[in-house]
mmCIF file of C-alpha atoms in Angstrom:
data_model
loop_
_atom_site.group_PDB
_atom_site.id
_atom_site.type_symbol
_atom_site.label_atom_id
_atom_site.label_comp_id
_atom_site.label_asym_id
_atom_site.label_seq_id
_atom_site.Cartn_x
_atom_site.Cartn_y
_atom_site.Cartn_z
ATOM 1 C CA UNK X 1 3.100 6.208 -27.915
ATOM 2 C CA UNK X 2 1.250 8.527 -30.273
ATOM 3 C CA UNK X 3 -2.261 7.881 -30.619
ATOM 4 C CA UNK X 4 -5.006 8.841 -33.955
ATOM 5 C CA UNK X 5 -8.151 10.720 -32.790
ATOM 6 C CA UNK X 6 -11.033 8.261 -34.550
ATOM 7 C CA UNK X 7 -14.312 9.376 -36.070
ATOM 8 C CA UNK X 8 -16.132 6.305 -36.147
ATOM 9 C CA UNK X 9 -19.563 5.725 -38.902
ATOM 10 C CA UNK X 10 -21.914 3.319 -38.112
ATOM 11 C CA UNK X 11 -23.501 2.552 -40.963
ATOM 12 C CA UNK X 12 -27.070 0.016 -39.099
ATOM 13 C CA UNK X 13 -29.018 1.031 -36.163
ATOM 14 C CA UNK X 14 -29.922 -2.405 -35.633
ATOM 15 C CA UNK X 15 -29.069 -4.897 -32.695
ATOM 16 C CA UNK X 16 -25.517 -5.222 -33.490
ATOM 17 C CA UNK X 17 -25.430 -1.545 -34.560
ATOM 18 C CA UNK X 18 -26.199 -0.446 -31.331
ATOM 19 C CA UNK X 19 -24.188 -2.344 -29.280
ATOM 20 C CA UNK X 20 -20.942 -1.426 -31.771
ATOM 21 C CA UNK X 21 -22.253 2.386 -31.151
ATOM 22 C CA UNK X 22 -22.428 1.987 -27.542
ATOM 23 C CA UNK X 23 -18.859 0.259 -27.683
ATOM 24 C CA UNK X 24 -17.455 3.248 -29.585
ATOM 25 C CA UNK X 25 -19.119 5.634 -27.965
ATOM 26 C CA UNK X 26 -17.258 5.041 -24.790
ATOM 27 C CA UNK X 27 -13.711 4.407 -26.830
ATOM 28 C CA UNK X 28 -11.089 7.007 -25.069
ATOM 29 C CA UNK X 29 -10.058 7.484 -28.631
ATOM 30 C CA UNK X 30 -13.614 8.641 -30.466
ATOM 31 C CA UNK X 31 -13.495 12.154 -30.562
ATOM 32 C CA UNK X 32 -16.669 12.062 -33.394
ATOM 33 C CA UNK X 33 -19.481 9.203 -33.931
ATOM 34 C CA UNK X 34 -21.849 9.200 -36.850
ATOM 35 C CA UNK X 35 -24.844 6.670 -36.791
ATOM 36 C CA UNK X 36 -27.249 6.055 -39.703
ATOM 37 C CA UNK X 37 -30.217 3.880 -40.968
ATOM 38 C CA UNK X 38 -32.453 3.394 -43.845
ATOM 39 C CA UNK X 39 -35.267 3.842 -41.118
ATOM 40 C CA UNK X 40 -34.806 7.425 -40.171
ATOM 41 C CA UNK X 41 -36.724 6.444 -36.916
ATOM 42 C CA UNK X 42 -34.241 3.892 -35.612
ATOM 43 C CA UNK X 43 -31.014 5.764 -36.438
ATOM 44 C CA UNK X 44 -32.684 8.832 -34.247
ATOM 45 C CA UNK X 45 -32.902 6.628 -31.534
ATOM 46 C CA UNK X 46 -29.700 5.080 -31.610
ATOM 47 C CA UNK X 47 -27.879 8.655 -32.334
ATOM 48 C CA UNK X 48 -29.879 10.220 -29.111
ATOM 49 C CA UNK X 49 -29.109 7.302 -27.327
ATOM 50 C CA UNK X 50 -25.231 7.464 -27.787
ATOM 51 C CA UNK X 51 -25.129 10.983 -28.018
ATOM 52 C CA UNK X 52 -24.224 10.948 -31.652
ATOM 53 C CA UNK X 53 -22.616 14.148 -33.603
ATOM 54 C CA UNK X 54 -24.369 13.151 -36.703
ATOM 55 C CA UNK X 55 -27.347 11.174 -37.294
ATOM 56 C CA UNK X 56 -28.719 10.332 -41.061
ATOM 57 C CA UNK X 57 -30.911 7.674 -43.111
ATOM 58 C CA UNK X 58 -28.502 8.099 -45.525
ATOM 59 C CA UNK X 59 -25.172 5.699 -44.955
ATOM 60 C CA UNK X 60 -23.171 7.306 -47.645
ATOM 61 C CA UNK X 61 -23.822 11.008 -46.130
ATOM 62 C CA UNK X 62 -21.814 9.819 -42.623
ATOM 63 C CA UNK X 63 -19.507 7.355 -44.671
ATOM 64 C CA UNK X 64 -18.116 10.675 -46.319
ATOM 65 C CA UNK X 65 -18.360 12.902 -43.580
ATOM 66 C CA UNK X 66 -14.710 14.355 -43.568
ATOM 67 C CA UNK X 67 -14.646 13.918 -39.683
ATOM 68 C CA UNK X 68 -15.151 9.925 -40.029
ATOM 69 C CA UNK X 69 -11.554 8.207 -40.601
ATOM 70 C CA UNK X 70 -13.585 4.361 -40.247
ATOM 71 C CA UNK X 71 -16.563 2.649 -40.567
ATOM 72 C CA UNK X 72 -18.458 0.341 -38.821
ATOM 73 C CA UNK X 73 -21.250 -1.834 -41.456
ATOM 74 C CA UNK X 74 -23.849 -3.062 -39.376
ATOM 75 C CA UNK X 75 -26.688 -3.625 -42.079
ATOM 76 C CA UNK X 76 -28.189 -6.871 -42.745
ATOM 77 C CA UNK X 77 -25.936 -9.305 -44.892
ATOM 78 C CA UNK X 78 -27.485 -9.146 -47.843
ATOM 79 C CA UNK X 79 -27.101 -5.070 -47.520
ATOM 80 C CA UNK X 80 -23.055 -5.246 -47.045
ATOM 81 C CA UNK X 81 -21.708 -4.418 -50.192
ATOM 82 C CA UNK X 82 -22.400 -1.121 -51.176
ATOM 83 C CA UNK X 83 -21.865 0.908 -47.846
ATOM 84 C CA UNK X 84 -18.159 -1.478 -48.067
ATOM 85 C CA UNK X 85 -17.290 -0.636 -51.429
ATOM 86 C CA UNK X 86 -18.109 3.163 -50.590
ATOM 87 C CA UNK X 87 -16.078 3.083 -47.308
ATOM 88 C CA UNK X 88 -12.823 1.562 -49.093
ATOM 89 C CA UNK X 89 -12.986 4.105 -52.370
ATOM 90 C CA UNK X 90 -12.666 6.806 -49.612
ATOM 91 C CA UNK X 91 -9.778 5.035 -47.954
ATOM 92 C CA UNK X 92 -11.290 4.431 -44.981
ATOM 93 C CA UNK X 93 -10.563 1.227 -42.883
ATOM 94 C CA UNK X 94 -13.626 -1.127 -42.677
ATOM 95 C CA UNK X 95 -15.366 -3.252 -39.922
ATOM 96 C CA UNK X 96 -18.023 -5.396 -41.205
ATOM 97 C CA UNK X 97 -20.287 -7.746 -39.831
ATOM 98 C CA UNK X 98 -20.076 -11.274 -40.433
ATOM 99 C CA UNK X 99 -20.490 -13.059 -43.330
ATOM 100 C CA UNK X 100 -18.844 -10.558 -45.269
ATOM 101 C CA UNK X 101 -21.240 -11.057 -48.171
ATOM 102 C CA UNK X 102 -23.867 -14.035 -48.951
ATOM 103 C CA UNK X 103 -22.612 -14.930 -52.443
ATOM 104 C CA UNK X 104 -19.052 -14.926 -53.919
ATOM 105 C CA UNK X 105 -19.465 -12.839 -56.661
ATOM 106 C CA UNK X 106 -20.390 -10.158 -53.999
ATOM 107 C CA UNK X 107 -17.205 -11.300 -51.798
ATOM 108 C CA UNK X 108 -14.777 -10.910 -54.681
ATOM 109 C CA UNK X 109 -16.017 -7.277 -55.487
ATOM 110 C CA UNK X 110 -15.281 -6.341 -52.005
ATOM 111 C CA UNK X 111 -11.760 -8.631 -51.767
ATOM 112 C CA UNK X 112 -10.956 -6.947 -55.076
ATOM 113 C CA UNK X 113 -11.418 -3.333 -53.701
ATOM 114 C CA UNK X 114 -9.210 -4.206 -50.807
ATOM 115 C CA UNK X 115 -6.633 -5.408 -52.808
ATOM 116 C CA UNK X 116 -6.982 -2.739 -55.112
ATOM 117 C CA UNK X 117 -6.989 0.210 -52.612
ATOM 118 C CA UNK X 118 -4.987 -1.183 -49.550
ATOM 119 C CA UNK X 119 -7.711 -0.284 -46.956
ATOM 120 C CA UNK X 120 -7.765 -2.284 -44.107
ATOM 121 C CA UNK X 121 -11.026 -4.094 -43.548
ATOM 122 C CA UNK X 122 -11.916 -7.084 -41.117
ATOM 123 C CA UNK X 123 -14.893 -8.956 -40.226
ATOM 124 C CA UNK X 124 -16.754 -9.078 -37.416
ATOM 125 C CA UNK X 125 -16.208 -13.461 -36.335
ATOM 126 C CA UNK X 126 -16.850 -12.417 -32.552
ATOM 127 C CA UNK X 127 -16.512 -15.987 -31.194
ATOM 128 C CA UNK X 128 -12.679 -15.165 -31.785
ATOM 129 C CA UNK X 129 -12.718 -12.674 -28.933
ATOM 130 C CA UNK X 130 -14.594 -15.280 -26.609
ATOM 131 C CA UNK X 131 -11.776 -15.448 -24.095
ATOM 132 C CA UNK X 132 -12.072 -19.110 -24.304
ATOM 133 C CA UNK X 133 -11.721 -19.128 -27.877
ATOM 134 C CA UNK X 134 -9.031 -17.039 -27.708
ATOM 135 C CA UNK X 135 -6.896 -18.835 -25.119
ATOM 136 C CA UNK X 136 -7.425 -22.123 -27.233
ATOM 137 C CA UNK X 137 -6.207 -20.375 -30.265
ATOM 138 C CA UNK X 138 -3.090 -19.211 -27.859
ATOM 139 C CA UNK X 139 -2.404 -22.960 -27.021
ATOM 140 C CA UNK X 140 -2.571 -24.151 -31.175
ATOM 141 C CA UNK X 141 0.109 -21.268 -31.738
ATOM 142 C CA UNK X 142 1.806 -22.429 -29.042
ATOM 143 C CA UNK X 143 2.194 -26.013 -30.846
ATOM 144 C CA UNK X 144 0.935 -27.768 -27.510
ATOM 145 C CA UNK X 145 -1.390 -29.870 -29.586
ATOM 146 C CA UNK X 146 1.101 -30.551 -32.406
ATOM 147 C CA UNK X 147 -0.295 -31.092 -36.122
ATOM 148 C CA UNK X 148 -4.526 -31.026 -36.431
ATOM 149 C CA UNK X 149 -5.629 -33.968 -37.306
ATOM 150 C CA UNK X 150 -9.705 -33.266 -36.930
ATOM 151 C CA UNK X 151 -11.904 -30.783 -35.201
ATOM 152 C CA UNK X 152 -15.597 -31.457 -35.092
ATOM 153 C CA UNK X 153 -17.748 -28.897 -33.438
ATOM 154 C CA UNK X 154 -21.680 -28.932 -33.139
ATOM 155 C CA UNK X 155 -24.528 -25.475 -32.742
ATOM 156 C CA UNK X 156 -27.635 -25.207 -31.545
ATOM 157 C CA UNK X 157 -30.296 -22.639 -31.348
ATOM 158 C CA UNK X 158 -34.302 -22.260 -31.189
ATOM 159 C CA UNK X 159 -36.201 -21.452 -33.648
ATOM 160 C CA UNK X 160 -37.616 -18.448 -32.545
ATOM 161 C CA UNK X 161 -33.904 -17.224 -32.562
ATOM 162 C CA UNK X 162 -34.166 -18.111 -36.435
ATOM 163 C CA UNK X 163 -37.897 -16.579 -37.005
ATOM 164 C CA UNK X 164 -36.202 -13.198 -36.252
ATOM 165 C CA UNK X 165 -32.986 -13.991 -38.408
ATOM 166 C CA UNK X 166 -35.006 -14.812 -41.074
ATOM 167 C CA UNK X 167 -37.113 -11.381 -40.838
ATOM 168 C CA UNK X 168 -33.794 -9.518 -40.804
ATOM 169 C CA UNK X 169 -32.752 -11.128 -43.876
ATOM 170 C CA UNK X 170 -34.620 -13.863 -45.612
ATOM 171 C CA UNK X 171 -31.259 -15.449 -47.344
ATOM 172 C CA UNK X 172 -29.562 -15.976 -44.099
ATOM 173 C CA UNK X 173 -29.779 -19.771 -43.137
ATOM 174 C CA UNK X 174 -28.481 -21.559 -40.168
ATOM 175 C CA UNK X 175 -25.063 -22.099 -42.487
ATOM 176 C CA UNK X 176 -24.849 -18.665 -44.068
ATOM 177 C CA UNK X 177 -25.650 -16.941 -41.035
ATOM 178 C CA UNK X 178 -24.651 -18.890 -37.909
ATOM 179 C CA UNK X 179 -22.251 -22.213 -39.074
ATOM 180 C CA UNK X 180 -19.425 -19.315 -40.276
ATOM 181 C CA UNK X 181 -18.676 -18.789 -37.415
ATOM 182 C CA UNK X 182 -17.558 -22.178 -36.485
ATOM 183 C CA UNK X 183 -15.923 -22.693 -40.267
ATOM 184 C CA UNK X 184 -14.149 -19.533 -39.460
ATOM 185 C CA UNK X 185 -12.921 -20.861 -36.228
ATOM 186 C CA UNK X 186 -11.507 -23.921 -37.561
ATOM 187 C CA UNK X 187 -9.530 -22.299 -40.688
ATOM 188 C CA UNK X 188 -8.293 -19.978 -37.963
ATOM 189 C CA UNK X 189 -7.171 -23.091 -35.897
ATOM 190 C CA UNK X 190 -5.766 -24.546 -39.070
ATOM 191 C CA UNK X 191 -3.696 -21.482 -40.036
ATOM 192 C CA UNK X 192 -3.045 -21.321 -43.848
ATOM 193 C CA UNK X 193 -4.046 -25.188 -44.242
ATOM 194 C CA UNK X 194 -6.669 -24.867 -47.538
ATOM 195 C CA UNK X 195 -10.132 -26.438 -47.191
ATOM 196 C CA UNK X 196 -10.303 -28.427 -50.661
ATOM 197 C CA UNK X 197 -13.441 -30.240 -50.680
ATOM 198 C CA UNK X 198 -16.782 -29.982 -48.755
ATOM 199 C CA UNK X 199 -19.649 -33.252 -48.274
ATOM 200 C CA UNK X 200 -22.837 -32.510 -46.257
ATOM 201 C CA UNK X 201 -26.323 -33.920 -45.684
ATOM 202 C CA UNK X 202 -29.834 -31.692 -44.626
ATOM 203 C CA UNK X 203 -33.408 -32.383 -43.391
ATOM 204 C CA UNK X 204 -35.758 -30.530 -44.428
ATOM 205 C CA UNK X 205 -38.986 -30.185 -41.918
ATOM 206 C CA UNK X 206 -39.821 -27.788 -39.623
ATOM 207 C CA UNK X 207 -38.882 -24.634 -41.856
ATOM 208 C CA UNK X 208 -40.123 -26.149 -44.895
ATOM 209 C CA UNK X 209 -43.750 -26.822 -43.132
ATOM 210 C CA UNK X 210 -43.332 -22.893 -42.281
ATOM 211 C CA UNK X 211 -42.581 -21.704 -46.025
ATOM 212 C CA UNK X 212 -38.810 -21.722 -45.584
ATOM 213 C CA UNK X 213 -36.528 -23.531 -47.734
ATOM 214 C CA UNK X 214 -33.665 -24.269 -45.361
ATOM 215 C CA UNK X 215 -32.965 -27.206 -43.351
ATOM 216 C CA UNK X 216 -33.725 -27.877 -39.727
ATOM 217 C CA UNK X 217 -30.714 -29.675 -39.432
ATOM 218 C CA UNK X 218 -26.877 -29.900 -41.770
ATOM 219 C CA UNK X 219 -24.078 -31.938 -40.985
ATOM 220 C CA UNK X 220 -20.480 -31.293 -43.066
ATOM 221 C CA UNK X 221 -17.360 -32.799 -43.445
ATOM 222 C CA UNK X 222 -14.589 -30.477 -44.816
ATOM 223 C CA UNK X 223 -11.600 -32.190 -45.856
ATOM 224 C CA UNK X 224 -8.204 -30.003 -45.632
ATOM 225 C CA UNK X 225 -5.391 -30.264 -48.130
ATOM 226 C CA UNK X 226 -3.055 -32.164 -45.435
ATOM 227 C CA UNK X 227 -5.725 -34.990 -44.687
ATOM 228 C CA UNK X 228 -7.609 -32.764 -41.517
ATOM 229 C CA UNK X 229 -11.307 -33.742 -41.169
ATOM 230 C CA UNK X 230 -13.879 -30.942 -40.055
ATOM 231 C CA UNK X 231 -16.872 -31.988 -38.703
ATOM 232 C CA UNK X 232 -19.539 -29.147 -38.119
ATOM 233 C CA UNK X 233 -23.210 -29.318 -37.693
ATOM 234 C CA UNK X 234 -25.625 -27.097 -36.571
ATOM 235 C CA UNK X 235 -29.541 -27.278 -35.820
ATOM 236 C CA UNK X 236 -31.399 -23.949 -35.366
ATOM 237 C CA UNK X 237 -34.992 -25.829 -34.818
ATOM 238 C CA UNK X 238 -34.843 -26.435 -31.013
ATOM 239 C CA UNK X 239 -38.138 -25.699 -29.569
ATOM 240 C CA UNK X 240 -38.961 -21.981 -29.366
ATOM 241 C CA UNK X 241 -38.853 -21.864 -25.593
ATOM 242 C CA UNK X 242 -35.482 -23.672 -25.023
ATOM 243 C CA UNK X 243 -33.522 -21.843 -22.327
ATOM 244 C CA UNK X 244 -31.055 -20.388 -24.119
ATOM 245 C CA UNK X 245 -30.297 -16.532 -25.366
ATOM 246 C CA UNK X 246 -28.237 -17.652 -28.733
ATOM 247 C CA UNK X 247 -25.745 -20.512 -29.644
ATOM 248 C CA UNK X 248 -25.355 -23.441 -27.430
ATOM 249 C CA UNK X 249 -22.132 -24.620 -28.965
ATOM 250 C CA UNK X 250 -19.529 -27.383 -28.671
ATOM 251 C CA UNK X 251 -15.769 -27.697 -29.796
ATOM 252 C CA UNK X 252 -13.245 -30.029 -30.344
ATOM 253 C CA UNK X 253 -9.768 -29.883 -31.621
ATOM 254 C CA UNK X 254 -8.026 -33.565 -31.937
ATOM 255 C CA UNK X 255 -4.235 -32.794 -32.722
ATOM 256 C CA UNK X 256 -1.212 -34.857 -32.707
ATOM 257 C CA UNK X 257 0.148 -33.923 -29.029
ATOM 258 C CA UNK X 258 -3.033 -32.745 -27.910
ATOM 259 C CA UNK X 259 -6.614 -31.875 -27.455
ATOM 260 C CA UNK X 260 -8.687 -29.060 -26.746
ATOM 261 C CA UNK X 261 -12.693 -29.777 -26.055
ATOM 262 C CA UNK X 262 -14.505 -26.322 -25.714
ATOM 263 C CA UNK X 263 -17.978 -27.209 -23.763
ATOM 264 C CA UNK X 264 -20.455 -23.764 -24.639
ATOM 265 C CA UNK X 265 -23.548 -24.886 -24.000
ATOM 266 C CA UNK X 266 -23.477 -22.643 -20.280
ATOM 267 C CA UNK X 267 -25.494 -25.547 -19.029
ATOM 268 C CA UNK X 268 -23.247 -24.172 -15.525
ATOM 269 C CA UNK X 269 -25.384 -20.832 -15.451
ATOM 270 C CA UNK X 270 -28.798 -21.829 -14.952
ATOM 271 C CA UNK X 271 -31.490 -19.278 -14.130
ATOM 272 C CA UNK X 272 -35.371 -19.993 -13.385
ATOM 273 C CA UNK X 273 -37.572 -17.521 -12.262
ATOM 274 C CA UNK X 274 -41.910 -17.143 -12.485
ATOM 275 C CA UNK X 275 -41.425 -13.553 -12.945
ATOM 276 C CA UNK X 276 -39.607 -14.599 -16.717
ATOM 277 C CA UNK X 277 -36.762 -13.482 -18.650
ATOM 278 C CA UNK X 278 -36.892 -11.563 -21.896
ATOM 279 C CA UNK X 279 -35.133 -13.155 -24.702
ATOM 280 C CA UNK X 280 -31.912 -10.808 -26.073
ATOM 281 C CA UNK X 281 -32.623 -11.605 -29.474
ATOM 282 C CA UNK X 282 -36.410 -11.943 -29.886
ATOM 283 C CA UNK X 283 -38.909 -9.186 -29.073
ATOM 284 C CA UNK X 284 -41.816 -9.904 -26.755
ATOM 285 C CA UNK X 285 -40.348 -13.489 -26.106
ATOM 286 C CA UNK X 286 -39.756 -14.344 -22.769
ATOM 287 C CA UNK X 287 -38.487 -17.966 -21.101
ATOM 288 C CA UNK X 288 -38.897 -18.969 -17.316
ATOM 289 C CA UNK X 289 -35.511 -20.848 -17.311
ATOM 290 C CA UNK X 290 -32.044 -19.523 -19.060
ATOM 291 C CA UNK X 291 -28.809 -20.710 -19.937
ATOM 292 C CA UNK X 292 -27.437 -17.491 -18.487
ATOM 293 C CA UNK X 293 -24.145 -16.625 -21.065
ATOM 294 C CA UNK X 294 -25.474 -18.516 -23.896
ATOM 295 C CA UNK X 295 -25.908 -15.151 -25.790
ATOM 296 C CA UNK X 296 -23.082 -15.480 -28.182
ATOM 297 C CA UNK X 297 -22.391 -11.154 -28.531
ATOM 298 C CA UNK X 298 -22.536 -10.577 -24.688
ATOM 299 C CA UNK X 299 -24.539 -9.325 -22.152
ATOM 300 C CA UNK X 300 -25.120 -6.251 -20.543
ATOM 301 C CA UNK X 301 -24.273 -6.075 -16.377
ATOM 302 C CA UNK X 302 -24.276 -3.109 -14.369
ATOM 303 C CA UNK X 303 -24.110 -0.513 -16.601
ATOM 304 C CA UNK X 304 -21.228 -2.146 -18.946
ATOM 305 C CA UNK X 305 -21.458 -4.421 -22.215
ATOM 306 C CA UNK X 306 -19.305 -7.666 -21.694
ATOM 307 C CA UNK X 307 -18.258 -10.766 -23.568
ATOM 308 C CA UNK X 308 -17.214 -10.930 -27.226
ATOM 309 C CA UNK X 309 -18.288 -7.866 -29.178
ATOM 310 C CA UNK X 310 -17.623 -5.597 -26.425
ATOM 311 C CA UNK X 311 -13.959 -7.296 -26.419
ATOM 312 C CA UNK X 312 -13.792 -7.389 -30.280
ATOM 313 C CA UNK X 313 -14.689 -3.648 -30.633
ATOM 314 C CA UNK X 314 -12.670 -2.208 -27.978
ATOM 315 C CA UNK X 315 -9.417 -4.309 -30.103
ATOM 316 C CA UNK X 316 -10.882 -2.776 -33.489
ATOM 317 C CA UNK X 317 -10.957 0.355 -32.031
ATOM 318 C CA UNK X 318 -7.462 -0.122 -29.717
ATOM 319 C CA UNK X 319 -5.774 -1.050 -33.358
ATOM 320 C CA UNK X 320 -6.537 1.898 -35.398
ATOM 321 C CA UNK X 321 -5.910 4.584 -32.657
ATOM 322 C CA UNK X 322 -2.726 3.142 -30.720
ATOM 323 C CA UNK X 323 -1.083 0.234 -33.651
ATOM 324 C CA UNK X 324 -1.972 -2.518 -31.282
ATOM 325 C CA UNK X 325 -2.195 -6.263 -33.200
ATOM 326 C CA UNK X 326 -5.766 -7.762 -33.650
ATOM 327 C CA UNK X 327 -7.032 -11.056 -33.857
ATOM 328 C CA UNK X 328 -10.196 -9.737 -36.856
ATOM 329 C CA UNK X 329 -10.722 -12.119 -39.596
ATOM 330 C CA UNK X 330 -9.170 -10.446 -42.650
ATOM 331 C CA UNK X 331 -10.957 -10.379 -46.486
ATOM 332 C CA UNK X 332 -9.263 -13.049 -47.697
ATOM 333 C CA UNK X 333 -9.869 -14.967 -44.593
ATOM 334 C CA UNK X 334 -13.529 -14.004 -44.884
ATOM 335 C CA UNK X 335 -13.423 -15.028 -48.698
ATOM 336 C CA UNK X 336 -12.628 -18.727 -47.883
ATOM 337 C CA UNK X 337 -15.491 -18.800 -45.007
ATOM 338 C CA UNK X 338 -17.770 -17.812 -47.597
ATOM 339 C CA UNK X 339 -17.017 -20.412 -50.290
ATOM 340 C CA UNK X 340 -16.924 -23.173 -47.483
ATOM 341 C CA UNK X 341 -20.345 -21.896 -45.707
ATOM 342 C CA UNK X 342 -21.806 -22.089 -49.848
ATOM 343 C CA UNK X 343 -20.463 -25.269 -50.443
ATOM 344 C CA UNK X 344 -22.232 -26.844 -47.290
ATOM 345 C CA UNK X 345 -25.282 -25.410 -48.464
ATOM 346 C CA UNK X 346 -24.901 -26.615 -52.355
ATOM 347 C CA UNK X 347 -23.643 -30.112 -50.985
ATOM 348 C CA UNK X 348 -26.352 -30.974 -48.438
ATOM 349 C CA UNK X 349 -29.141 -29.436 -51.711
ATOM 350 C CA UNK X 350 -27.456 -31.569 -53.841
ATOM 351 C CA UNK X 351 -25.975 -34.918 -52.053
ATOM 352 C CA UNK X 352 -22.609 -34.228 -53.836
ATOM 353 C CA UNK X 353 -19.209 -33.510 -52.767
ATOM 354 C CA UNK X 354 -18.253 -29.495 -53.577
ATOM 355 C CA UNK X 355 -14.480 -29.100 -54.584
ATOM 356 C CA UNK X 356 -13.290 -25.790 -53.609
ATOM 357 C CA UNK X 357 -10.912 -23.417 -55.141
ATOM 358 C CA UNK X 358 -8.151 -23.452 -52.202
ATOM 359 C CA UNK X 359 -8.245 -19.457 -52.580
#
């Protein structure tokens, strides 16, 4: 099997930019690694620390490096779009992180270019390479649950995991930002099934005291053109010191044949300790008891990155070079978790059903 030398561009020295730098960095097939920031400072950290070639605070300076064949976009959300757009016009495949935009004006530009220019792109939905999520998805195909007739699937999170979401990028709520993962989950479950009409309910409280203007908690019902019911929620106002790193998650998938009941909230993996634990997500935040694997991206253990991005990377990566299939949420896939993720949020504002496009 012949297999493409890769010069990979990550465009965000951030959390997730490091880890996806650190992933590629150790790639058999990465023969050239660009990293770069708006904040000079960070991407010369990150490029020392993965022993960059090229390190710049200017994205588009690594995105058109002629050495760099694909890019990684690891910016905040609302930042996706023009390092995308840039990326695609020089026909270079695309790996974004999720959501792939925050409005849909935004997402059409970018589904547009693809269409237009036939560059690859996928987002980065890492709960699909959770290997639980994964074999579930396995048994669907396999039609041991028969038709879907509901799923209904529940998040939590602290809000000190939020605070720091909300400093990254201030238009990111618990739906936009966390929910789409779970909405992309179930249209993945549901294959090319359309969503066709969104209901939802929120309380304000907590965030609203604090000057945000999201809700504590949503609850949604999508309704799917063959009669499926979706039932997601998520609450991202748990008490700052709850033990967990990230998303302590439930899901269930009610089919016709079948069920399949995902527990994730690692309540198995219990740490406590006097000496504490510093959080993954939150700087200078530390917890004396842990949900140990409740951080949704992975860990790191013994010198080695494991769980979900590590495994969604190394695929990314492992399909460009050798040809192998991957599992990555396409544009158009990414398009329809967008409209569903803004209908929850314009239905539980408003207290009225959203009909959706079926795009």
């Amino acid at each position: 099997m012949q297999k493409q030398d890769l010069g990979v561009a990550v465009v965000g020295s951030g959390r997730i930019g490091t880890l996806r730098a650190n992933m590629a960095s150790r790639h058999p097939s990465v023969r050239f690694l660009a990293v770069s920031d708006i904040d000079a400072e960070k991407a010369g950290m990150l490029g020392e620390q993965v022993n960059a070639d090229l390190t710049s605070s200017d994205n588009y300076r690594i995105i058109s490096d002629p050495q760099v064949n694909t890019v990684v976009i690891s910016t905040p959300e609302h930042e996706h779009v023009e390092p995308i757009l840039q990326a695609l016009e020089l026909g270079k495949p695309v790996f974004v992180e999720k959501p792939l935009a925050l409005t849909l004006d935004d997402t059409d530009k970018i589904v547009e270019a693809v269409d237009r220019t036939g560059v690859e792109l996928r987002i980065g939905y890492s709960r699909r390479h959770d290997r639980r999520w994964m074999l579930a998805r396995e048994q669907v195909a396999q039609g041991r649950l028969g038709g879907i007739i509901g799923i209904q699937s529940r998040v939590y999170n602290s809000r000190a995991h939020m605070m720091e979401i909300l400093k990254r990028s201030p238009e990111a709520t618990p739906v936009l930002d966390a929910l789409t993962y779970y909405v992309d989950m179930a249209c993945w479950y549901l294959d090319d099934v359309r969503p066709v009409e969104v209901i939802a309910r929120g309380n304000y409280g907590l965030y609203k005291d604090m000057g945000h203007d999201i809700h504590d908690v949503t609850w949604a019902i999508i309704t799917f053109e063959n009669g499926c019911l979706v039932n997601l929620g998520i609450c991202y106002a748990l008490p700052a010191r709850y033990p967990t790193y990230g998303q302590s998650a439930r899901f269930e998938v009610l089919g016709e044949d079948g069920v399949i009941v995902l527990d994730m909230d690692n309540k198995d993996s219990f740490l406590f300790t006097d000496k504490g634990v510093p959080h993954a997500y939150v700087p200078d935040h530390y917890v004396d008891a842990l949900f140990m694997q409740s951080n949704s991206s992975g860990d790191w253990a013994m010198g080695e990155y494991w769980g979900p991005i590590a495994n969604e990377t190394r695929s990314w990566l492992d399909h460009l070079s050798a040809g192998t299939p991957c599992s990555h949420t396409t544009a158009r896939e990414g398009r329809r978790t967008v409209e569903v993720t803004l209908a929850i949020e314009e239905a539980a504002r408003t207290g009225l059903p959203v009909k959706l496009s079926g795009r």
